Amino acid sequence: MKNALPIINMSALFLNDLTAKHEVATDIEHACRTHGFFYVIGHGIPVSSLSQLDEISRQFFALPDAEKMKISMDKGGRAWRGYFPSGGELTSGKPDQKEGIYFGSELPADDARVIAGLPLHGSNLWPQQIAGMSKIVSEYMNQAAAVAQVLLQGIALSLGLESDYFERTYTRDPTILFRIFHYPAINDRIDNLWGVGEHTDYGLLTLLAQDSHGGLEVKSRAGWIEAPPLNNALVCNIGDMLDRLTGGWYVSTPHRV
């Protein structure tokens, strides 16, 4: 296996240069038609934000299990927030070898969507033992959401639509689900034991920041290919919603860890 995913510099999407934007859109179309996955550089998220997020995440996952369970997902209700332990999530009926925390847009109790009990809407559960985590995570979520909106402008252009199509019709107030995962080390590769088993993402668009260890694999026509971490790059992949919206023109691709 080798890295065969395209690398797209999205910096031109931030400029007032329609020709340059269409050049990026052409690259996006090719990536979405062939792999459903690509790296993005030129996204503008500071290296400091990524390093702070990495550091604060490691501090949390180093806590004793009893401390992490103080914000367990059963306390998050329909908002689907909080911590789950290794083996606490299933993919295709098999436990994933990962632990993680779910976050999302912070909404007050009197928000109409919270009152209505709309899933994935509500308040976050923050670990009291890790000072500054709420600030660092919230800032990164805002940065990543802004990048996603700009990237969706490029995707719209790649589909022959006006650049603001998605924001006008679907994502002006998006549902954001942000997860931080930790994959405990496994000494030997064991058949059918995965950090996350083969699956597709159900959302519109996923942006992934990796640490230095890697492990992501993407299914291609030629078989499984690796998607190793690249410095200051994010991995972007198409979710089932965008696959459905484009009638399969853009593919939501199976992947695993």
GROMACS .gro file of C-alpha atoms in nm:
model
  257
    1MET     CA    1   0.000   0.000   0.000
    2LYS     CA    2   0.116   0.354  -0.062
    3ASN     CA    3  -0.020   0.706  -0.036
    4ALA     CA    4  -0.210   0.781  -0.354
    5LEU     CA    5  -0.450   1.045  -0.231
    6PRO     CA    6  -0.440   1.385  -0.403
    7ILE     CA    7  -0.315   1.694  -0.221
    8ILE     CA    8  -0.520   2.008  -0.286
    9ASN     CA    9  -0.406   2.358  -0.196
   10MET     CA   10  -0.730   2.537  -0.109
   11SER     CA   11  -0.571   2.877  -0.042
   12ALA     CA   12  -0.709   3.023  -0.367
   13LEU     CA   13  -1.064   2.965  -0.237
   14PHE     CA   14  -1.003   3.245   0.015
   15LEU     CA   15  -0.913   3.491  -0.264
   16ASN     CA   16  -1.128   3.706  -0.491
   17ASP     CA   17  -0.999   3.532  -0.803
   18LEU     CA   18  -1.264   3.327  -0.980
   19THR     CA   19  -1.020   3.170  -1.226
   20ALA     CA   20  -0.798   3.043  -0.946
   21LYS     CA   21  -1.104   2.917  -0.757
   22HIS     CA   22  -1.219   2.718  -1.060
   23GLU     CA   23  -0.874   2.562  -1.088
   24VAL     CA   24  -0.908   2.437  -0.730
   25ALA     CA   25  -1.264   2.325  -0.805
   26THR     CA   26  -1.136   2.112  -1.094
   27ASP     CA   27  -0.892   1.939  -0.858
   28ILE     CA   28  -1.172   1.885  -0.607
   29GLU     CA   29  -1.398   1.729  -0.872
   30HIS     CA   30  -1.127   1.483  -0.973
   31ALA     CA   31  -1.057   1.387  -0.611
   32CYS     CA   32  -1.426   1.345  -0.523
   33ARG     CA   33  -1.493   1.137  -0.834
   34THR     CA   34  -1.196   0.905  -0.794
   35HIS     CA   35  -1.122   0.862  -0.423
   36GLY     CA   36  -1.377   1.057  -0.221
   37PHE     CA   37  -1.073   1.150  -0.011
   38PHE     CA   38  -0.802   1.414  -0.043
   39TYR     CA   39  -0.558   1.615   0.163
   40VAL     CA   40  -0.610   1.989   0.199
   41ILE     CA   41  -0.327   2.235   0.258
   42GLY     CA   42  -0.348   2.613   0.262
   43HIS     CA   43  -0.648   2.587   0.495
   44GLY     CA   44  -0.528   2.864   0.726
   45ILE     CA   45  -0.570   2.684   1.060
   46PRO     CA   46  -0.264   2.784   1.266
   47VAL     CA   47  -0.013   2.516   1.356
   48SER     CA   48  -0.047   2.638   1.715
   49SER     CA   49  -0.416   2.544   1.720
   50LEU     CA   50  -0.338   2.190   1.606
   51SER     CA   51  -0.050   2.148   1.853
   52GLN     CA   52  -0.258   2.283   2.144
   53LEU     CA   53  -0.541   2.048   2.055
   54ASP     CA   54  -0.299   1.754   2.039
   55GLU     CA   55  -0.146   1.841   2.377
   56ILE     CA   56  -0.477   1.893   2.558
   57SER     CA   57  -0.616   1.569   2.411
   58ARG     CA   58  -0.320   1.368   2.535
   59GLN     CA   59  -0.366   1.517   2.882
   60PHE     CA   60  -0.727   1.403   2.887
   61PHE     CA   61  -0.667   1.050   2.764
   62ALA     CA   62  -0.385   1.008   3.019
   63LEU     CA   63  -0.637   1.051   3.303
   64PRO     CA   64  -0.751   0.746   3.501
   65ASP     CA   65  -1.059   0.579   3.353
   66ALA     CA   66  -1.272   0.680   3.652
   67GLU     CA   67  -1.191   1.046   3.589
   68LYS     CA   68  -1.272   1.024   3.218
   69MET     CA   69  -1.601   0.851   3.293
   70LYS     CA   70  -1.716   1.158   3.488
   71ILE     CA   71  -1.819   1.299   3.149
   72SER     CA   72  -1.942   0.970   2.999
   73MET     CA   73  -2.183   0.988   2.708
   74ASP     CA   74  -2.477   0.860   2.910
   75LYS     CA   75  -2.469   1.200   3.083
   76GLY     CA   76  -2.486   1.383   2.747
   77GLY     CA   77  -2.834   1.261   2.653
   78ARG     CA   78  -2.969   1.325   2.305
   79ALA     CA   79  -2.701   1.588   2.247
   80TRP     CA   80  -2.462   1.293   2.199
   81ARG     CA   81  -2.172   1.449   2.390
   82GLY     CA   82  -1.908   1.314   2.623
   83TYR     CA   83  -1.658   1.031   2.666
   84PHE     CA   84  -1.672   0.666   2.569
   85PRO     CA   85  -1.411   0.401   2.661
   86SER     CA   86  -1.223   0.167   2.429
   87GLY     CA   87  -1.467  -0.087   2.288
   88GLY     CA   88  -1.759   0.145   2.360
   89GLU     CA   89  -1.843   0.196   1.993
   90LEU     CA   90  -1.923  -0.069   1.733
   91THR     CA   91  -1.855  -0.074   1.361
   92SER     CA   92  -2.038  -0.347   1.170
   93GLY     CA   93  -2.117  -0.507   1.504
   94LYS     CA   94  -1.755  -0.530   1.624
   95PRO     CA   95  -1.606  -0.317   1.904
   96ASP     CA   96  -1.368  -0.045   1.789
   97GLN     CA   97  -1.028  -0.036   1.955
   98LYS     CA   98  -1.049   0.333   2.037
   99GLU     CA   99  -1.168   0.572   2.306
  100GLY     CA  100  -1.298   0.920   2.241
  101ILE     CA  101  -1.490   1.234   2.328
  102TYR     CA  102  -1.778   1.387   2.135
  103PHE     CA  103  -1.833   1.763   2.114
  104GLY     CA  104  -2.058   1.988   1.909
  105SER     CA  105  -2.192   2.341   1.881
  106GLU     CA  106  -2.259   2.477   2.230
  107LEU     CA  107  -2.632   2.547   2.262
  108PRO     CA  108  -2.815   2.683   2.569
  109ALA     CA  109  -3.100   2.493   2.734
  110ASP     CA  110  -3.357   2.743   2.600
  111ASP     CA  111  -3.257   2.691   2.235
  112ALA     CA  112  -3.563   2.574   2.040
  113ARG     CA  113  -3.378   2.271   1.905
  114VAL     CA  114  -3.270   2.163   2.254
  115ILE     CA  115  -3.622   2.209   2.390
  116ALA     CA  116  -3.755   1.997   2.103
  117GLY     CA  117  -3.504   1.723   2.191
  118LEU     CA  118  -3.344   1.732   1.847
  119PRO     CA  119  -3.058   1.477   1.842
  120LEU     CA  120  -2.698   1.612   1.829
  121HIS     CA  121  -2.803   1.951   1.970
  122GLY     CA  122  -2.722   2.069   2.322
  123SER     CA  123  -2.435   2.153   2.552
  124ASN     CA  124  -2.092   1.995   2.580
  125LEU     CA  125  -1.949   1.802   2.873
  126TRP     CA  126  -1.611   1.946   2.967
  127PRO     CA  127  -1.359   1.767   3.190
  128GLN     CA  128  -1.293   1.978   3.495
  129GLN     CA  129  -0.950   1.819   3.543
  130ILE     CA  130  -0.808   1.968   3.219
  131ALA     CA  131  -0.779   2.346   3.239
  132GLY     CA  132  -0.838   2.529   2.910
  133MET     CA  133  -0.984   2.236   2.718
  134SER     CA  134  -1.314   2.409   2.646
  135LYS     CA  135  -1.137   2.716   2.504
  136ILE     CA  136  -0.894   2.519   2.287
  137VAL     CA  137  -1.157   2.278   2.153
  138SER     CA  138  -1.413   2.553   2.088
  139GLU     CA  139  -1.160   2.766   1.899
  140TYR     CA  140  -1.054   2.472   1.685
  141MET     CA  141  -1.415   2.375   1.610
  142ASN     CA  142  -1.485   2.731   1.493
  143GLN     CA  143  -1.172   2.732   1.275
  144ALA     CA  144  -1.250   2.393   1.122
  145ALA     CA  145  -1.613   2.488   1.058
  146ALA     CA  146  -1.500   2.804   0.877
  147VAL     CA  147  -1.259   2.600   0.662
  148ALA     CA  148  -1.538   2.353   0.581
  149GLN     CA  149  -1.765   2.635   0.462
  150VAL     CA  150  -1.492   2.764   0.228
  151LEU     CA  151  -1.420   2.413   0.107
  152LEU     CA  152  -1.790   2.366   0.034
  153GLN     CA  153  -1.769   2.675  -0.188
  154GLY     CA  154  -1.506   2.492  -0.391
  155ILE     CA  155  -1.720   2.179  -0.398
  156ALA     CA  156  -2.018   2.383  -0.519
  157LEU     CA  157  -1.810   2.531  -0.802
  158SER     CA  158  -1.686   2.183  -0.890
  159LEU     CA  159  -2.048   2.078  -0.938
  160GLY     CA  160  -2.126   2.375  -1.163
  161LEU     CA  161  -2.319   2.556  -0.889
  162GLU     CA  162  -2.284   2.905  -0.745
  163SER     CA  163  -2.018   2.916  -0.476
  164ASP     CA  164  -2.266   2.996  -0.198
  165TYR     CA  165  -2.503   2.713  -0.290
  166PHE     CA  166  -2.444   2.497   0.018
  167GLU     CA  167  -2.450   2.786   0.263
  168ARG     CA  168  -2.778   2.913   0.112
  169THR     CA  169  -2.949   2.575   0.108
  170TYR     CA  170  -2.798   2.351   0.378
  171THR     CA  171  -2.511   2.480   0.593
  172ARG     CA  172  -2.592   2.832   0.709
  173ASP     CA  173  -2.639   2.687   1.058
  174PRO     CA  174  -2.480   2.342   1.028
  175THR     CA  175  -2.495   2.051   1.269
  176ILE     CA  176  -2.134   2.006   1.378
  177LEU     CA  177  -2.007   1.685   1.534
  178PHE     CA  178  -1.646   1.698   1.651
  179ARG     CA  179  -1.471   1.393   1.791
  180ILE     CA  180  -1.127   1.338   1.942
  181PHE     CA  181  -1.015   0.976   1.923
  182HIS     CA  182  -0.731   0.789   2.090
  183TYR     CA  183  -0.625   0.450   1.956
  184PRO     CA  184  -0.443   0.249   2.226
  185ALA     CA  185  -0.135   0.070   2.096
  186ILE     CA  186  -0.176  -0.293   1.990
  187ASN     CA  187   0.149  -0.489   1.984
  188ASP     CA  188   0.056  -0.724   1.702
  189ARG     CA  189  -0.194  -0.683   1.421
  190ILE     CA  190  -0.478  -0.925   1.491
  191ASP     CA  191  -0.723  -1.025   1.220
  192ASN     CA  192  -1.054  -0.842   1.244
  193LEU     CA  193  -0.928  -0.619   1.526
  194TRP     CA  194  -0.933  -0.258   1.410
  195GLY     CA  195  -0.913   0.088   1.559
  196VAL     CA  196  -1.225   0.147   1.350
  197GLY     CA  197  -1.358  -0.115   1.109
  198GLU     CA  198  -1.456  -0.051   0.749
  199HIS     CA  199  -1.729   0.217   0.721
  200THR     CA  200  -1.839   0.532   0.541
  201ASP     CA  201  -1.916   0.864   0.711
  202TYR     CA  202  -2.283   0.959   0.728
  203GLY     CA  203  -2.243   1.338   0.722
  204LEU     CA  204  -2.188   1.591   0.446
  205LEU     CA  205  -1.815   1.647   0.486
  206THR     CA  206  -1.543   1.528   0.724
  207LEU     CA  207  -1.220   1.711   0.809
  208LEU     CA  208  -0.960   1.507   0.994
  209ALA     CA  209  -0.648   1.625   1.173
  210GLN     CA  210  -0.404   1.339   1.231
  211ASP     CA  211  -0.115   1.306   1.474
  212SER     CA  212   0.218   1.159   1.367
  213HIS     CA  213   0.118   0.793   1.405
  214GLY     CA  214  -0.120   0.745   1.112
  215GLY     CA  215  -0.325   0.430   1.060
  216LEU     CA  216  -0.598   0.559   0.826
  217GLU     CA  217  -0.661   0.340   0.521
  218VAL     CA  218  -0.892   0.418   0.229
  219LYS     CA  219  -1.058   0.166  -0.001
  220SER     CA  220  -0.981   0.221  -0.368
  221ARG     CA  221  -1.045   0.033  -0.690
  222ALA     CA  222  -0.696  -0.115  -0.655
  223GLY     CA  223  -0.744  -0.215  -0.291
  224TRP     CA  224  -0.666  -0.049   0.042
  225ILE     CA  225  -0.426   0.247   0.035
  226GLU     CA  226  -0.267   0.428   0.325
  227ALA     CA  227  -0.341   0.791   0.411
  228PRO     CA  228  -0.042   0.881   0.630
  229PRO     CA  229  -0.023   1.212   0.813
  230LEU     CA  230   0.127   1.507   0.624
  231ASN     CA  231   0.259   1.814   0.801
  232ASN     CA  232  -0.008   2.081   0.851
  233ALA     CA  233  -0.250   1.899   0.618
  234LEU     CA  234  -0.606   1.794   0.691
  235VAL     CA  235  -0.772   1.490   0.538
  236CYS     CA  236  -1.108   1.565   0.377
  237ASN     CA  237  -1.358   1.300   0.279
  238ILE     CA  238  -1.704   1.295   0.130
  239GLY     CA  239  -1.987   1.171   0.350
  240ASP     CA  240  -2.300   0.978   0.260
  241MET     CA  241  -2.510   1.297   0.249
  242LEU     CA  242  -2.301   1.453  -0.028
  243ASP     CA  243  -2.290   1.121  -0.211
  244ARG     CA  244  -2.671   1.115  -0.198
  245LEU     CA  245  -2.710   1.482  -0.294
  246THR     CA  246  -2.496   1.427  -0.605
  247GLY     CA  247  -2.663   1.100  -0.696
  248GLY     CA  248  -2.337   0.912  -0.646
  249TRP     CA  249  -2.141   1.148  -0.872
  250TYR     CA  250  -1.920   1.214  -0.571
  251VAL     CA  251  -1.842   0.900  -0.373
  252SER     CA  252  -1.857   0.835  -0.001
  253THR     CA  253  -1.568   0.595   0.030
  254PRO     CA  254  -1.518   0.312   0.283
  255HIS     CA  255  -1.221   0.357   0.516
  256ARG     CA  256  -1.080   0.210   0.835
  257VAL     CA  257  -0.812   0.260   1.098
   0.00000   0.00000   0.00000
